[in-house]
Each structure stands twice: as C-alpha cells, then as structure tokens.
Coordinates of C-alpha atoms in Angstrom, one line a residue:
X1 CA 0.0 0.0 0.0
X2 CA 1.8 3.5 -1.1
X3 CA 2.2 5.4 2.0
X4 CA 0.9 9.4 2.1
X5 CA 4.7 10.9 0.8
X6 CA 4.1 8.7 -2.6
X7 CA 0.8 11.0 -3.5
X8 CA 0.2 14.3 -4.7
X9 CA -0.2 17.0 -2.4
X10 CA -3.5 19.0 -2.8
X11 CA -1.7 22.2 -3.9
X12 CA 0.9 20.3 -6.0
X13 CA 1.0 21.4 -10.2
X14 CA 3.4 19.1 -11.4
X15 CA 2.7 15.6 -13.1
X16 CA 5.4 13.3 -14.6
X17 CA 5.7 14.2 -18.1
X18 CA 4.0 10.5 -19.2
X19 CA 1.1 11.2 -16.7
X20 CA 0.4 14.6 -17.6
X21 CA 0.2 13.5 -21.6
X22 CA -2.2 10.8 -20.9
X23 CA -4.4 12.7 -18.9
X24 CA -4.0 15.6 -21.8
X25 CA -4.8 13.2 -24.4
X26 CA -7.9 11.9 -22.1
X27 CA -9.3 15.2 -22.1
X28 CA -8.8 16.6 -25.1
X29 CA -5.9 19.3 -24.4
X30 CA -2.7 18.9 -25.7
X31 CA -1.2 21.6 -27.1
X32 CA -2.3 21.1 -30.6
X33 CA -6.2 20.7 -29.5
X34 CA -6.1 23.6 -27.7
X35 CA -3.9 25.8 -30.5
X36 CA -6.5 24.8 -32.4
X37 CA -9.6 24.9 -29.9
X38 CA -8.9 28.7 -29.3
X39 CA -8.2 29.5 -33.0
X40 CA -11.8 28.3 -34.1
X41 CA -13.0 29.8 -30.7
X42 CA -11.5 33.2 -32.0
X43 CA -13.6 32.9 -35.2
X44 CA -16.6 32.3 -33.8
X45 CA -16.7 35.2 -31.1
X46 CA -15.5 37.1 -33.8
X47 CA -18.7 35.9 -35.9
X48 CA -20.8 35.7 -32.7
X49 CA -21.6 31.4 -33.7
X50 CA -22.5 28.6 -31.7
X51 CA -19.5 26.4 -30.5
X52 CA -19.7 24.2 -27.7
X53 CA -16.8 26.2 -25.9
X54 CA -18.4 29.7 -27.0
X55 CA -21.7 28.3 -25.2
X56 CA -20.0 27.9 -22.5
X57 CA -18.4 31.2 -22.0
X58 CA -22.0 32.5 -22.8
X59 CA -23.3 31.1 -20.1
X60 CA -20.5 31.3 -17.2
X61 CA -21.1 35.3 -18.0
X62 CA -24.7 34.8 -17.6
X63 CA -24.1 33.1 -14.4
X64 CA -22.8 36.3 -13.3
X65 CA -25.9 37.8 -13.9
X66 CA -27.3 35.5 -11.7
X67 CA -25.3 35.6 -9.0
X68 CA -25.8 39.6 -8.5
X69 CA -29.7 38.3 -8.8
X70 CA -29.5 35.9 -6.4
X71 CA -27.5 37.5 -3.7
X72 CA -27.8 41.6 -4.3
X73 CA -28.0 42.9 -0.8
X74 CA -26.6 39.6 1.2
X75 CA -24.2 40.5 3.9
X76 CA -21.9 37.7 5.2
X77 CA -19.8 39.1 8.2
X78 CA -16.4 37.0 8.7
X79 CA -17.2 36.4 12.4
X80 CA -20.4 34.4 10.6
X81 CA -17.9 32.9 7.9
X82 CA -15.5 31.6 10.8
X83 CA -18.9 29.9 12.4
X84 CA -19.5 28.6 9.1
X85 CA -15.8 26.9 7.9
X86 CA -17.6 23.6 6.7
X87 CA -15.6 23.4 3.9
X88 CA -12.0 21.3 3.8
X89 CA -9.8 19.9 1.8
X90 CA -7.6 16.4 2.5
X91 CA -3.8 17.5 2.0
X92 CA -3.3 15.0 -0.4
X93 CA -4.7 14.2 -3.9
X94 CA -6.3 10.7 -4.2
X95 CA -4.6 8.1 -6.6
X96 CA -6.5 9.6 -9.6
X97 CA -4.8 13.0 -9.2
X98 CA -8.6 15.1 -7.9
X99 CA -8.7 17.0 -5.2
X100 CA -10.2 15.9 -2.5
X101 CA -12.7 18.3 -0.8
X102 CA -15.3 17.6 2.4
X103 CA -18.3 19.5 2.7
X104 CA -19.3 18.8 6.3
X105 CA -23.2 19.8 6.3
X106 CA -23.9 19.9 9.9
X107 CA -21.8 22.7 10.5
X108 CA -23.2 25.7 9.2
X109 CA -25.7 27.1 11.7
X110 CA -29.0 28.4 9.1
X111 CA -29.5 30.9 12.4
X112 CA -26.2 32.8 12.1
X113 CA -26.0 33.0 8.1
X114 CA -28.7 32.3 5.0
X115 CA -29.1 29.2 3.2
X116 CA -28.2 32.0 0.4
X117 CA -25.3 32.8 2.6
X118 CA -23.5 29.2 2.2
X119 CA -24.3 28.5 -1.7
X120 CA -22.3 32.2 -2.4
X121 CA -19.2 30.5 -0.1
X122 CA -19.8 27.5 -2.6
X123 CA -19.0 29.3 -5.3
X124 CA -15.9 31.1 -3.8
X125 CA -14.7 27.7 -3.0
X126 CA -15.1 26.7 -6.2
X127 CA -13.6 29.4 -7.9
X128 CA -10.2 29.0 -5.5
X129 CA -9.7 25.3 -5.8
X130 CA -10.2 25.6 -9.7
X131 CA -7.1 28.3 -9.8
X132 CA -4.6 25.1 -9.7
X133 CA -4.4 23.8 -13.6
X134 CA -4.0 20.3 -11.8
X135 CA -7.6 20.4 -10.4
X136 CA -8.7 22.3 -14.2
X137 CA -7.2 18.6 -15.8
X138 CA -7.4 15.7 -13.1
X139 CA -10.9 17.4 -11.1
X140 CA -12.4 17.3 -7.7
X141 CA -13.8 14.0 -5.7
X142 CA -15.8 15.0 -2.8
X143 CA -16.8 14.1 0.3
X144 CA -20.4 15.0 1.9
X145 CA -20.6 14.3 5.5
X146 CA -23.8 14.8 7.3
X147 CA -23.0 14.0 10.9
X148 CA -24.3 16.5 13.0
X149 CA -27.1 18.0 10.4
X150 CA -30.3 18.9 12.5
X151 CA -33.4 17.9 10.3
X152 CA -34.8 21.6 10.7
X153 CA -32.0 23.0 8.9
X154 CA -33.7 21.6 5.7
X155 CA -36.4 24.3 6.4
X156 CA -33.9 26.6 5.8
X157 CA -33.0 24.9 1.9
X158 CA -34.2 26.9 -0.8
X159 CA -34.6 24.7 -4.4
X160 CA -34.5 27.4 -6.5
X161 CA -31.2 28.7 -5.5
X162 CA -29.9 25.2 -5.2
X163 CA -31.6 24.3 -9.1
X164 CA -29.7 27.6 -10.7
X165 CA -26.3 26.7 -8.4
X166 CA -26.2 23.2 -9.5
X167 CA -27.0 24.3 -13.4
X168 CA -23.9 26.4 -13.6
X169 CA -22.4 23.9 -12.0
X170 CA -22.8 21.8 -14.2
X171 CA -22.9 23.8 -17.3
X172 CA -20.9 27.3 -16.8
X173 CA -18.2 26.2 -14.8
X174 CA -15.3 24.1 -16.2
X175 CA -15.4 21.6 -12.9
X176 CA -14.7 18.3 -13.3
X177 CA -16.2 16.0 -10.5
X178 CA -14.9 13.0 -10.0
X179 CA -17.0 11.0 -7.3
X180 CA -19.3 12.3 -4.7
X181 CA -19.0 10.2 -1.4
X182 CA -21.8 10.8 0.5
X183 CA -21.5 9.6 4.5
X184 CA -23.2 9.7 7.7
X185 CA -26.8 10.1 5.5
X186 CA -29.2 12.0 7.0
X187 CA -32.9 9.3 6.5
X188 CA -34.1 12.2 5.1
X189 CA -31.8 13.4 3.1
X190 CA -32.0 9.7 1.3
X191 CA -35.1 9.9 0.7
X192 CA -35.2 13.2 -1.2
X193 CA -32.4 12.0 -3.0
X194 CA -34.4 8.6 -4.0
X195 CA -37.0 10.7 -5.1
X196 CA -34.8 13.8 -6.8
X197 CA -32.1 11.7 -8.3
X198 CA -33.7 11.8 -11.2
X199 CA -33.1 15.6 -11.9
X200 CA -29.4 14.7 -12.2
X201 CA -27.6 14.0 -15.6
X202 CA -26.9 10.0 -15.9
X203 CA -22.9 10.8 -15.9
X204 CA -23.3 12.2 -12.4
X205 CA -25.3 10.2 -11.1
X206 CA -22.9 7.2 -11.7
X207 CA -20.3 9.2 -9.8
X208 CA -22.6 9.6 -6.6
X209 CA -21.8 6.8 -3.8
X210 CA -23.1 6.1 -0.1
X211 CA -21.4 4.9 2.1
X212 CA -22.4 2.5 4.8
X213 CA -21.4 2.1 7.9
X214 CA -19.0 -0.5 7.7
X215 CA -15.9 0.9 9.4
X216 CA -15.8 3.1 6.3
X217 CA -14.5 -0.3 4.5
X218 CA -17.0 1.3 1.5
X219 CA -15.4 4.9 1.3
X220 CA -11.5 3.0 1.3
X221 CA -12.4 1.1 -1.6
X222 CA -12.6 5.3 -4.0
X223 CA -9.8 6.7 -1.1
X224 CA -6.8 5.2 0.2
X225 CA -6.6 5.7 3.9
X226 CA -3.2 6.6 3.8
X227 CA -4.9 10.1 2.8
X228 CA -7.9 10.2 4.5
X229 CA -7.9 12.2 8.3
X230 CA -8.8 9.8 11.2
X231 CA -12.6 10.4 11.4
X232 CA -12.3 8.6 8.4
X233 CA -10.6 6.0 9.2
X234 CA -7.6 7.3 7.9
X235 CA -3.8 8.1 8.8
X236 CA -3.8 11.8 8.7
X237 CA -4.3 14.2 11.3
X238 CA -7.5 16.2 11.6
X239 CA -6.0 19.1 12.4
X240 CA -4.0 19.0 9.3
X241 CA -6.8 19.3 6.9
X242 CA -6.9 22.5 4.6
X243 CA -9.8 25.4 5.5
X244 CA -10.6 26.1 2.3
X245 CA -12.7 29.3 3.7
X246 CA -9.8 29.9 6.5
X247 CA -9.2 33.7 4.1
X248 CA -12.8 34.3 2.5
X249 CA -12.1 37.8 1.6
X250 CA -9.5 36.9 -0.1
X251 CA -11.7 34.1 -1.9
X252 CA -14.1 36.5 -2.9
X253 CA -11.4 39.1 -4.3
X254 CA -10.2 37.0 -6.6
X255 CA -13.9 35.7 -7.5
X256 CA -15.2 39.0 -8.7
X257 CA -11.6 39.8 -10.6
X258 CA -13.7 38.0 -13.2
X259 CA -16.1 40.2 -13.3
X260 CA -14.2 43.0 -14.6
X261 CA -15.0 41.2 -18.1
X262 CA -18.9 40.3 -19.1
X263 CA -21.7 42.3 -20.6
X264 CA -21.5 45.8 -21.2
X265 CA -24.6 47.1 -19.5
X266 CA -24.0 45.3 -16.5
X267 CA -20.8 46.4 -15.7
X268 CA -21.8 49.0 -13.3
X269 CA -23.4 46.3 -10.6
X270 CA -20.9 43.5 -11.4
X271 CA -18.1 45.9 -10.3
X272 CA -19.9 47.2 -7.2
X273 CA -21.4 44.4 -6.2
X274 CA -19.7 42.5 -2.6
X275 CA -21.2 40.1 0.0
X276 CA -18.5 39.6 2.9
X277 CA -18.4 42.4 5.0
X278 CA -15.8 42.9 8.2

C-alpha cells in the first residue's frame, strides 16, 4: 500500500511528463487541441456562432448575472464565515490525481447565516480550488458528511437557488467531478435523494456513492486511507486538513476579478457588487 509521501499534495501542479500526456490526451488538451480549440473559438466570437466552448463562455457570464440576482444585498460578516468553515480539503490528492474536498453539512448554523449565505461561499470555494491547472485537468472528488445536520435546517434549503447553483455547475463552470461520497446520511436526506435523483444527468449520477457504515471499508475502496484524516478511518491528522474558507475575503477578491470582463450594461453592478463584509 503507497504510504501518504508517494501522492500528490493538494496544492501540488506538477505531473510526470507521461502522466500529464495521458491525462492531456484523455481530455482533449494537448497543445495542438487547444492551438486549435482557441483559433476556431476566435472565429466564432469574432462571428458571434454557436460552439460548444463559446456556449459555455455565454453562459459562465450569464451566471454572473445570476449571481448579482440571487445574492444583491446579502451580507456575510467573517465572524459568521469563521462559524460557518464547513468546507476542507484532504492534503493530499487521491490516486486519480482530484482533489479531494469535504463538505461537512452539519456545521453551518441556518440561524447565524442564510441558506443563500452558504451557496455564495460554494461558489468562492469553487472558484479558489479551480485556480490550480492540476484540479482544471485531473478534477475534484468530494466528500459529503452529514453527521451533525439537525433535520430543521432543511427548512432553511431553498430549491431554486440550489436548481440555478447546480445548473452552472454543471454547465458554466469548467469543474470536473470525479466522485461524490456521501456519508453519515441523514434518513431524510436519502429519501429526497431517491425521489430527486432523477433531476441529475446520468454521468453524475454514476459518480454519486453512499457509504455505509461499515468501518468506512466502503469509502477506502474510491480513497486510500493513507490520505484520509482519522474520522475517516484514515492516517492523517484532523487538524491538518486544509480550510478552504480559513481567508474568504480573499476568496471572494479574486472571484469578482472575473467580473471586470462580461456584458457591457451590466458592468456597473458587477463591479460594485460585494457580500463579505468585516
């Protein structure tokens, strides 16, 4: 069994040059595809025609539309961040070279900060761990722990904001998921995903796994333990897990850099707009 030092650390860049080519080729971006990716790209912006990858750009811009929409006048305060820090990250990369990130549901407290609240610290999140070009190419696997989620907290879920999250998702951000371990299941949280799951596109839902509990024998089958902190079952220390909202203002800074560029007549609102406060 490779021990920890023999995997990638989470914000390692660097592949060996025959790993890095086959995940290229895999994926469609060695140098040639993308020379010649951007070129026809360039054409069509130029001649304002449908391309897969000029779709895309369409709608990551329309997603900021959405997010001013969505969360226009929200106010996150960083003591109420700090509350909220449910969001880590293992310190190494699993054997597949993705990230590995663990959402912990039950910590965010729906009294001290809007459902709202957490899906804009989502998208920070997401927008941080997608700087590294190694989690652009090799993706995220993620684990969704629900120990500690009080069932009233659902009351506190709002669909549409999680429907329009999940769409860009999917569609307007370039993330790659991997798996989605999902442990310590809430009853009724599997039974709205029994009767949801449907909602999901047939490649993700192959990628979605519960895990019993079985001495989390089921989650070391995806993740070696050598990786994995001790609640897991694992050999790494809790308290060297990454806070991957330890510096949110920073997260967010570099989140709306992006939206410097976008439509012209909503530039005005894009470049005021803010959430985290002091």
């Amino acid at each position: 069994m490779p021990t920890s030092s023999q995997f990638i650390r989470y914000d390692g860049t660097d592949l060996a040059p025959s790993a890095l080519k086959e995940i290229q080729t895999r994926i469609g971006e060695t140098e040639h595809a993308k020379k010649k990716g951007l070129d026809t790209l360039t054409k069509k912006l130029k001649g304002w025609s449908p391309l897969r990858a000029f779709e895309r750009i369409k709608r990551y811009y329309g997603m900021q539309e959405d997010v001013i929409k969505i969360f226009c006048g929200n106010s996150i305060s960083i003591p109420a961040v700090r509350s909220s820090e449910y969001f880590w990250a293992l310190p190494y990369r699993n054997e597949n070279n993705s990230a590995v990130a663990v959402a912990r549901m039950g910590i965010p407290d729906f009294s001290k900060i809007s459902f709202d609240d957490k899906c804009y610290l989502d998208l920070l999140f997401t927008d941080h761990i997608l700087k590294n070009p190694l989690t652009q190419m090799c993706g995220v696997s993620f684990i969704v722990d629900w120990s500690g989620f009080k069932l009233s907290s659902f009351l506190a879920f709002r669909p549409l904001t999680i429907f329009k999250l999940f769409n860009h998702l999917l569609n307007s951000i370039p993330l790659r998921i991997k798996e989605i371990h999902v442990v310590n299941a809430h009853s009724v949280f599997r039974i709205l995903y029994n009767v949801l799951h449907f909602i999901f596109p047939k490649e993700l839902r192959e990628k979605i796994f519960f895990h019993p509990n079985d001495d989390w024998k089921s989650l070391h089958g995806f993740i070696s333990p050598q990786i994995l902190s001790e609640e897991y079952g694992g050999n790494i220390k809790k308290s060297t897990m990454i806070n991957l909202l330890e510096n949110a203002e920073e997260l967010e800074k570099q989140f709306l850099e992006s939206f410097s560029y976008g439509y012209v007549d909503t530039k005005q609102k894009r470049m005021s707009f803010s959430v985290i406060t002091k």
